[in-house]
Amino acid sequence: MIFRALLLATSLLAVPAEAASGIKVETVAEGLSFPWAMAFLPDGSALITERSGNLRVWRDGALAPTPIAGVPPAYVARQGGLFDVLPARDFEKSGHVYLSMAHGTAEANTTRVIRGRYTGSALEDIEVIFDAAPTRNTAVHYGGRMAWLPDGTLVLSLGDGYDFRYEAQDPANHLGAIVRITPDGAVPDDNPFVGEADKAPEVYSYGHRSVQGLAYDATRKTLWAHEHGPRGGDELNRIKPGKNYGWPVATFGVEYAGTQITPHTSRPDMEDPVLHWTPSIAPSGLAVYDADLFAQWKGSLLITALAHRMLVRVSFDDDGQPRQERLLADRKARLRSVTVGPDGAVYVLTDAADGAVLKLTPASESSP
């Protein structure tokens, strides 16, 4: 049985993060325009997306002054823009990098995935891998997070477009879904709805509102996702093929005006969240800590939050029940994304017009 828990505001009150958790925080890059995602390459450099449409490279501890050339323009409006960046599993051979972005016009836009070959200064040989269908006329709730599964397939989160919430209950379209495709954009033969005439074959799970955290946990063999609720009802979920995650038929959230969306917080034909947060923390990034630098964090989920301006560490006890620790809340910064580096450090992006990359390492015993 999936454990369900309500994260109360009072449970988030704590002493300053650095003092409580023995971490050192360094700013290792600044001057980024609403950075959205960060991904490390085999040589230790990292690619960083800016929602405004630029792809940047952080190399040898410094942000290169010139954006990567050749990135196709994104549809930049409200929440729309350039989203995630994901190196191919065979990057050292192919040089391929995947980008997700909003694409289209105010009247008809969608979430697109492209693939290009990274040369060190440019993205070349651009291919469109996937376009979510149908298009919509809103500039919010795109999803846009990507992750690799162990079998080499790609999963991508897609939002409900805000005005089209009930479409999330219809797996015939991609709104409010997580889709699974091959690296070339084809449909895997074992997707849950392949062969069903009234369902989109790319759909892997549905009933989502706006998933902006997606990560595969190799130890638990679990695909984790978290999503924004409306007013309350943010969720952390274990994603299973073909399952319905409830939105908007079952949710702990209410309308922004305070009125009820649905009387149901749970239904037997829908998946319950592992955790839910009320009031909303606005979770926006997710990583599984699988390194050794923070030994006590091994196996934890790291979640960045925009509204509550913190990093949440979720660990699990011997019974599989989640526990939470608040980090970085004293910095009072909107946190967009979190990545575990090859050095075991944790890298966090701040969501701002003058955004930064924060590097988290264990504090030495002599630190004040």
CSV table of N, CA and C in Angstrom, one decimal, residues 199-322:
chain,number,residue,atom,x,y,z
A,199,LYS,N,-6.5,5.4,-27.9
A,199,LYS,CA,-5.5,6.0,-26.9
A,199,LYS,C,-4.2,6.3,-27.7
A,200,ALA,N,-3.5,7.3,-27.3
A,200,ALA,CA,-2.2,7.7,-27.9
A,200,ALA,C,-1.2,6.7,-27.5
A,201,PRO,N,-0.5,6.1,-28.5
A,201,PRO,CA,0.5,5.1,-28.1
A,201,PRO,C,1.7,5.6,-27.3
A,202,GLU,N,2.0,6.9,-27.4
A,202,GLU,CA,3.2,7.4,-26.6
A,202,GLU,C,2.9,7.5,-25.1
A,203,VAL,N,1.6,7.5,-24.7
A,203,VAL,CA,1.3,7.8,-23.3
A,203,VAL,C,1.8,6.6,-22.4
A,204,TYR,N,2.5,7.0,-21.4
A,204,TYR,CA,3.0,6.1,-20.4
A,204,TYR,C,2.2,6.1,-19.1
A,205,SER,N,1.8,7.3,-18.7
A,205,SER,CA,0.9,7.5,-17.5
A,205,SER,C,0.1,8.8,-17.8
A,206,TYR,N,-1.0,9.0,-17.1
A,206,TYR,CA,-1.8,10.2,-17.4
A,206,TYR,C,-2.5,10.6,-16.1
A,207,GLY,N,-3.4,11.6,-16.2
A,207,GLY,CA,-4.0,12.2,-15.0
A,207,GLY,C,-3.1,13.1,-14.2
A,208,HIS,N,-2.1,13.8,-14.9
A,208,HIS,CA,-1.2,14.7,-14.2
A,208,HIS,C,-1.6,16.1,-14.5
A,209,ARG,N,-1.2,17.0,-13.6
A,209,ARG,CA,-1.5,18.5,-13.8
A,209,ARG,C,-0.3,19.2,-14.5
A,210,SER,N,0.8,19.2,-13.8
A,210,SER,CA,2.0,19.9,-14.4
A,210,SER,C,3.3,19.3,-13.7
A,211,VAL,N,3.8,18.2,-14.3
A,211,VAL,CA,4.9,17.5,-13.8
A,211,VAL,C,6.2,18.3,-14.2
A,212,GLN,N,7.0,18.7,-13.2
A,212,GLN,CA,8.3,19.4,-13.5
A,212,GLN,C,9.4,18.7,-12.8
A,213,GLY,N,9.2,17.5,-12.2
A,213,GLY,CA,10.3,16.7,-11.6
A,213,GLY,C,10.1,15.3,-12.1
A,214,LEU,N,11.2,14.7,-12.7
A,214,LEU,CA,11.2,13.4,-13.2
A,214,LEU,C,12.5,12.8,-13.1
A,215,ALA,N,12.7,11.6,-12.5
A,215,ALA,CA,14.0,11.0,-12.3
A,215,ALA,C,13.8,9.5,-12.0
A,216,TYR,N,14.7,8.7,-12.6
A,216,TYR,CA,14.7,7.3,-12.4
A,216,TYR,C,15.6,6.9,-11.2
A,217,ASP,N,15.1,6.1,-10.3
A,217,ASP,CA,15.8,5.6,-9.2
A,217,ASP,C,16.3,4.2,-9.4
A,218,ALA,N,17.5,4.0,-9.7
A,218,ALA,CA,18.0,2.7,-10.1
A,218,ALA,C,18.0,1.7,-8.9
A,219,THR,N,18.2,2.2,-7.7
A,219,THR,CA,18.2,1.3,-6.6
A,219,THR,C,16.8,0.8,-6.3
A,220,ARG,N,15.8,1.6,-6.3
A,220,ARG,CA,14.4,1.2,-6.1
A,220,ARG,C,13.7,0.8,-7.3
A,221,LYS,N,14.4,0.9,-8.5
A,221,LYS,CA,13.8,0.5,-9.8
A,221,LYS,C,12.4,1.2,-9.9
A,222,THR,N,12.5,2.6,-9.7
A,222,THR,CA,11.3,3.4,-9.7
A,222,THR,C,11.5,4.6,-10.5
A,223,LEU,N,10.5,5.0,-11.3
A,223,LEU,CA,10.4,6.3,-11.9
A,223,LEU,C,9.6,7.2,-11.0
A,224,TRP,N,10.3,8.3,-10.5
A,224,TRP,CA,9.6,9.2,-9.6
A,224,TRP,C,9.2,10.5,-10.4
A,225,ALA,N,8.1,11.0,-10.0
A,225,ALA,CA,7.7,12.3,-10.6
A,225,ALA,C,7.0,13.1,-9.6
A,226,HIS,N,7.2,14.4,-9.6
A,226,HIS,CA,6.4,15.3,-8.8
A,226,HIS,C,5.7,16.4,-9.7
A,227,GLU,N,4.6,16.8,-9.2
A,227,GLU,CA,3.8,17.8,-10.0
A,227,GLU,C,3.2,18.9,-9.1
A,228,HIS,N,3.0,20.0,-9.8
A,228,HIS,CA,2.4,21.1,-9.1
A,228,HIS,C,0.9,20.9,-9.0
A,229,GLY,N,0.3,21.1,-7.8
A,229,GLY,CA,-1.1,21.1,-7.6
A,229,GLY,C,-1.6,22.6,-7.8
A,230,PRO,N,-2.9,22.8,-7.7
A,230,PRO,CA,-3.3,24.2,-7.8
A,230,PRO,C,-3.0,24.9,-6.5
A,231,ARG,N,-4.0,25.2,-5.6
A,231,ARG,CA,-3.8,25.7,-4.3
A,231,ARG,C,-3.7,24.6,-3.3
A,232,GLY,N,-2.5,24.1,-3.1
A,232,GLY,CA,-2.3,22.8,-2.4
A,232,GLY,C,-2.3,21.7,-3.3
A,233,GLY,N,-2.0,20.5,-2.8
A,233,GLY,CA,-2.1,19.3,-3.6
A,233,GLY,C,-0.9,19.0,-4.5
A,234,ASP,N,0.2,19.6,-4.2
A,234,ASP,CA,1.4,19.2,-4.9
A,234,ASP,C,1.7,17.7,-4.6
A,235,GLU,N,2.2,16.9,-5.5
A,235,GLU,CA,2.3,15.5,-5.3
A,235,GLU,C,3.7,14.9,-5.7
A,236,LEU,N,4.1,13.9,-5.0
A,236,LEU,CA,5.2,13.0,-5.3
A,236,LEU,C,4.6,11.7,-5.6
A,237,ASN,N,4.9,11.1,-6.8
A,237,ASN,CA,4.3,9.9,-7.3
A,237,ASN,C,5.4,8.9,-7.8
A,238,ARG,N,5.1,7.6,-7.6
A,238,ARG,CA,5.8,6.5,-8.2
A,238,ARG,C,5.0,6.2,-9.6
A,239,ILE,N,5.7,6.4,-10.6
A,239,ILE,CA,5.1,6.3,-11.9
A,239,ILE,C,5.1,4.8,-12.4
A,240,LYS,N,3.9,4.3,-12.7
A,240,LYS,CA,3.7,2.9,-13.2
A,240,LYS,C,3.0,3.0,-14.6
A,241,PRO,N,3.4,2.1,-15.5
A,241,PRO,CA,2.9,2.2,-16.9
A,241,PRO,C,1.4,2.0,-16.9
A,242,GLY,N,0.7,2.9,-17.7
A,242,GLY,CA,-0.7,2.8,-17.9
A,242,GLY,C,-1.6,3.3,-16.8
A,243,LYS,N,-1.0,3.8,-15.7
A,243,LYS,CA,-1.8,4.2,-14.5
A,243,LYS,C,-2.3,5.7,-14.6
A,244,ASN,N,-3.4,5.9,-13.9
A,244,ASN,CA,-4.1,7.2,-13.9
A,244,ASN,C,-3.8,7.8,-12.5
A,245,TYR,N,-3.2,9.0,-12.5
A,245,TYR,CA,-2.8,9.7,-11.3
A,245,TYR,C,-3.8,10.8,-10.8
A,246,GLY,N,-5.0,10.8,-11.4
A,246,GLY,CA,-6.1,11.4,-10.7
A,246,GLY,C,-6.6,12.8,-11.1
A,247,TRP,N,-5.6,13.6,-11.6
A,247,TRP,CA,-6.0,15.0,-11.8
A,247,TRP,C,-7.0,15.1,-13.0
A,248,PRO,N,-8.0,15.9,-12.9
A,248,PRO,CA,-8.5,16.7,-11.7
A,248,PRO,C,-9.6,16.0,-11.0
A,249,VAL,N,-9.8,14.7,-11.2
A,249,VAL,CA,-10.9,14.0,-10.5
A,249,VAL,C,-10.6,13.7,-9.1
A,250,ALA,N,-9.3,13.5,-8.7
A,250,ALA,CA,-8.9,13.2,-7.3
A,250,ALA,C,-7.7,14.1,-7.1
A,251,THR,N,-7.8,15.0,-6.1
A,251,THR,CA,-6.7,15.9,-5.7
A,251,THR,C,-6.9,16.4,-4.3
A,252,PHE,N,-5.8,16.7,-3.7
A,252,PHE,CA,-5.9,17.4,-2.4
A,252,PHE,C,-5.9,18.9,-2.5
A,253,GLY,N,-5.8,19.4,-3.7
A,253,GLY,CA,-5.8,20.8,-4.0
A,253,GLY,C,-7.2,21.4,-4.2
A,254,VAL,N,-7.3,22.7,-4.1
A,254,VAL,CA,-8.5,23.4,-4.4
A,254,VAL,C,-8.2,24.5,-5.4
A,255,GLU,N,-9.3,25.1,-5.9
A,255,GLU,CA,-9.1,26.2,-6.8
A,255,GLU,C,-8.3,27.4,-6.2
A,256,TYR,N,-7.7,28.2,-7.0
A,256,TYR,CA,-7.0,29.4,-6.4
A,256,TYR,C,-7.9,30.3,-5.7
A,257,ALA,N,-9.2,30.3,-6.0
A,257,ALA,CA,-10.2,31.1,-5.3
A,257,ALA,C,-10.6,30.5,-4.0
A,258,GLY,N,-10.2,29.2,-3.8
A,258,GLY,CA,-10.5,28.5,-2.5
A,258,GLY,C,-11.7,27.6,-2.7
A,259,THR,N,-12.3,27.5,-3.8
A,259,THR,CA,-13.5,26.6,-4.0
A,259,THR,C,-13.0,25.2,-4.3
A,260,GLN,N,-13.9,24.3,-4.2
A,260,GLN,CA,-13.6,22.9,-4.3
A,260,GLN,C,-13.5,22.5,-5.8
A,261,ILE,N,-12.5,21.7,-6.1
A,261,ILE,CA,-12.3,21.1,-7.5
A,261,ILE,C,-13.1,19.8,-7.6
A,262,THR,N,-13.0,19.0,-6.6
A,262,THR,CA,-13.6,17.7,-6.6
A,262,THR,C,-13.7,17.3,-5.1
A,263,PRO,N,-14.7,16.5,-4.8
A,263,PRO,CA,-14.8,16.0,-3.4
A,263,PRO,C,-13.9,14.8,-3.1
A,264,HIS,N,-13.2,14.3,-4.1
A,264,HIS,CA,-12.3,13.1,-4.0
A,264,HIS,C,-10.9,13.5,-3.8
A,265,THR,N,-10.3,13.0,-2.8
A,265,THR,CA,-8.8,13.0,-2.6
A,265,THR,C,-8.2,11.7,-3.0
A,266,SER,N,-9.0,10.7,-3.2
A,266,SER,CA,-8.5,9.3,-3.6
A,266,SER,C,-9.7,8.6,-4.3
A,267,ARG,N,-9.3,7.7,-5.2
A,267,ARG,CA,-10.3,6.8,-5.8
A,267,ARG,C,-9.6,5.5,-6.1
A,268,PRO,N,-10.4,4.4,-6.0
A,268,PRO,CA,-9.7,3.1,-6.1
A,268,PRO,C,-9.2,2.8,-7.5
A,269,ASP,N,-9.6,3.5,-8.5
A,269,ASP,CA,-9.1,3.3,-9.9
A,269,ASP,C,-8.0,4.2,-10.2
A,270,MET,N,-7.5,5.0,-9.2
A,270,MET,CA,-6.4,6.0,-9.5
A,270,MET,C,-5.3,5.8,-8.5
A,271,GLU,N,-4.1,6.2,-8.8
A,271,GLU,CA,-3.0,6.1,-7.9
A,271,GLU,C,-2.9,7.2,-6.9
A,272,ASP,N,-2.6,6.8,-5.7
A,272,ASP,CA,-2.5,7.8,-4.6
A,272,ASP,C,-1.0,8.3,-4.6
A,273,PRO,N,-0.8,9.6,-4.2
A,273,PRO,CA,0.6,10.1,-4.1
A,273,PRO,C,1.3,9.5,-2.9
A,274,VAL,N,2.6,9.4,-3.1
A,274,VAL,CA,3.5,9.0,-1.9
A,274,VAL,C,3.5,10.1,-0.9
A,275,LEU,N,3.6,11.3,-1.4
A,275,LEU,CA,3.5,12.5,-0.5
A,275,LEU,C,2.7,13.6,-1.2
A,276,HIS,N,2.1,14.4,-0.4
A,276,HIS,CA,1.4,15.6,-1.0
A,276,HIS,C,1.6,16.8,-0.1
A,277,TRP,N,1.7,17.9,-0.7
A,277,TRP,CA,2.0,19.1,0.1
A,277,TRP,C,0.9,20.2,0.1
A,278,THR,N,0.4,20.6,1.2
A,278,THR,CA,-0.5,21.6,1.4
A,278,THR,C,-0.1,22.4,2.6
A,279,PRO,N,0.2,23.7,2.5
A,279,PRO,CA,0.1,24.5,1.2
A,279,PRO,C,1.2,24.1,0.2
A,280,SER,N,1.0,24.6,-1.0
A,280,SER,CA,1.9,24.2,-2.1
A,280,SER,C,3.3,24.7,-1.8
A,281,ILE,N,4.3,23.8,-2.1
A,281,ILE,CA,5.7,24.2,-2.1
A,281,ILE,C,6.1,24.6,-3.6
A,282,ALA,N,5.3,24.2,-4.6
A,282,ALA,CA,5.7,24.4,-6.0
A,282,ALA,C,7.0,23.6,-6.4
A,283,PRO,N,6.9,22.3,-6.3
A,283,PRO,CA,8.1,21.5,-6.7
A,283,PRO,C,8.5,21.6,-8.1
A,284,SER,N,9.7,21.8,-8.4
A,284,SER,CA,10.1,22.1,-9.8
A,284,SER,C,11.3,21.3,-10.3
A,285,GLY,N,12.0,20.6,-9.5
A,285,GLY,CA,13.1,19.8,-10.0
A,285,GLY,C,13.3,18.6,-9.1
A,286,LEU,N,13.9,17.6,-9.6
A,286,LEU,CA,14.0,16.3,-8.9
A,286,LEU,C,15.3,15.6,-9.3
A,287,ALA,N,16.0,15.1,-8.3
A,287,ALA,CA,17.2,14.3,-8.5
A,287,ALA,C,17.2,13.2,-7.5
A,288,VAL,N,17.8,12.0,-7.8
A,288,VAL,CA,18.0,11.0,-6.9
A,288,VAL,C,19.5,11.1,-6.5
A,289,TYR,N,19.8,11.2,-5.2
A,289,TYR,CA,21.2,11.3,-4.8
A,289,TYR,C,21.8,9.9,-4.7
A,290,ASP,N,22.6,9.6,-5.6
A,290,ASP,CA,23.2,8.2,-5.7
A,290,ASP,C,24.8,8.3,-5.6
A,291,ALA,N,25.3,9.4,-5.1
A,291,ALA,CA,26.7,9.5,-4.9
A,291,ALA,C,27.1,9.2,-3.5
A,292,ASP,N,28.4,9.5,-3.2
A,292,ASP,CA,29.0,9.2,-1.8
A,292,ASP,C,29.4,10.4,-1.0
A,293,LEU,N,29.5,11.5,-1.7
A,293,LEU,CA,30.0,12.7,-1.0
A,293,LEU,C,29.2,13.0,0.3
A,294,PHE,N,27.9,13.0,0.1
A,294,PHE,CA,27.0,13.2,1.3
A,294,PHE,C,26.5,11.8,1.7
A,295,ALA,N,27.3,11.1,2.5
A,295,ALA,CA,27.0,9.7,2.8
A,295,ALA,C,25.6,9.5,3.4
A,296,GLN,N,25.1,10.5,4.2
A,296,GLN,CA,23.8,10.3,4.8
A,296,GLN,C,22.7,10.6,3.9
A,297,TRP,N,23.0,11.1,2.7
A,297,TRP,CA,21.9,11.4,1.7
A,297,TRP,C,21.7,10.3,0.7
A,298,LYS,N,22.5,9.3,0.8
A,298,LYS,CA,22.5,8.2,-0.2
A,298,LYS,C,21.1,7.6,-0.4
A,299,GLY,N,20.6,7.6,-1.6
A,299,GLY,CA,19.2,7.1,-1.8
A,299,GLY,C,18.1,8.1,-1.6
A,300,SER,N,18.4,9.3,-1.2
A,300,SER,CA,17.4,10.3,-1.0
A,300,SER,C,16.9,11.0,-2.3
A,301,LEU,N,15.7,11.5,-2.3
A,301,LEU,CA,15.2,12.3,-3.4
A,301,LEU,C,15.4,13.8,-3.0
A,302,LEU,N,15.9,14.5,-3.9
A,302,LEU,CA,16.2,16.0,-3.7
A,302,LEU,C,15.2,16.7,-4.6
A,303,ILE,N,14.4,17.6,-4.0
A,303,ILE,CA,13.3,18.3,-4.7
A,303,ILE,C,13.5,19.8,-4.5
A,304,THR,N,13.6,20.6,-5.5
A,304,THR,CA,13.6,22.0,-5.4
A,304,THR,C,12.2,22.6,-5.4
A,305,ALA,N,12.0,23.7,-4.7
A,305,ALA,CA,10.7,24.3,-4.6
A,305,ALA,C,10.8,25.8,-4.9
A,306,LEU,N,9.8,26.2,-5.7
A,306,LEU,CA,9.8,27.6,-6.1
A,306,LEU,C,9.1,28.5,-5.0
A,307,ALA,N,7.8,28.1,-4.6
A,307,ALA,CA,7.0,28.9,-3.7
A,307,ALA,C,7.6,28.9,-2.3
A,308,HIS,N,8.0,27.8,-1.8
A,308,HIS,CA,8.6,27.7,-0.5
A,308,HIS,C,10.1,27.9,-0.4
A,309,ARG,N,10.7,28.1,-1.6
A,309,ARG,CA,12.1,28.6,-1.7
A,309,ARG,C,13.0,27.7,-0.9
A,310,MET,N,13.1,26.5,-1.2
A,310,MET,CA,13.9,25.5,-0.4
A,310,MET,C,14.2,24.3,-1.2
A,311,LEU,N,15.1,23.5,-0.7
A,311,LEU,CA,15.4,22.2,-1.2
A,311,LEU,C,14.9,21.2,-0.2
A,312,VAL,N,14.1,20.3,-0.6
A,312,VAL,CA,13.5,19.2,0.3
A,312,VAL,C,14.3,17.9,0.0
A,313,ARG,N,14.8,17.3,1.1
A,313,ARG,CA,15.4,16.0,1.0
A,313,ARG,C,14.4,15.0,1.5
A,314,VAL,N,14.0,14.0,0.7
A,314,VAL,CA,13.1,13.0,1.1
A,314,VAL,C,13.8,11.7,1.2
A,315,SER,N,13.8,11.1,2.4
A,315,SER,CA,14.4,9.8,2.6
A,315,SER,C,13.3,8.8,3.0
A,316,PHE,N,13.7,7.6,3.1
A,316,PHE,CA,12.7,6.5,3.4
A,316,PHE,C,13.2,5.7,4.5
A,317,ASP,N,12.3,5.4,5.5
A,317,ASP,CA,12.7,4.5,6.6
A,317,ASP,C,12.6,3.1,6.2
A,318,ASP,N,12.9,2.2,7.1
A,318,ASP,CA,12.9,0.7,6.8
A,318,ASP,C,11.6,0.2,6.3
A,319,ASP,N,10.5,0.9,6.6
A,319,ASP,CA,9.2,0.5,6.2
A,319,ASP,C,8.7,1.2,4.9
A,320,GLY,N,9.7,1.9,4.3
A,320,GLY,CA,9.4,2.6,3.1
A,320,GLY,C,8.6,3.9,3.2
A,321,GLN,N,8.4,4.4,4.5
A,321,GLN,CA,7.7,5.6,4.7
A,321,GLN,C,8.6,6.8,4.5
A,322,PRO,N,8.1,7.9,3.9
A,322,PRO,CA,9.0,9.0,3.6
A,322,PRO,C,9.2,10.0,4.8
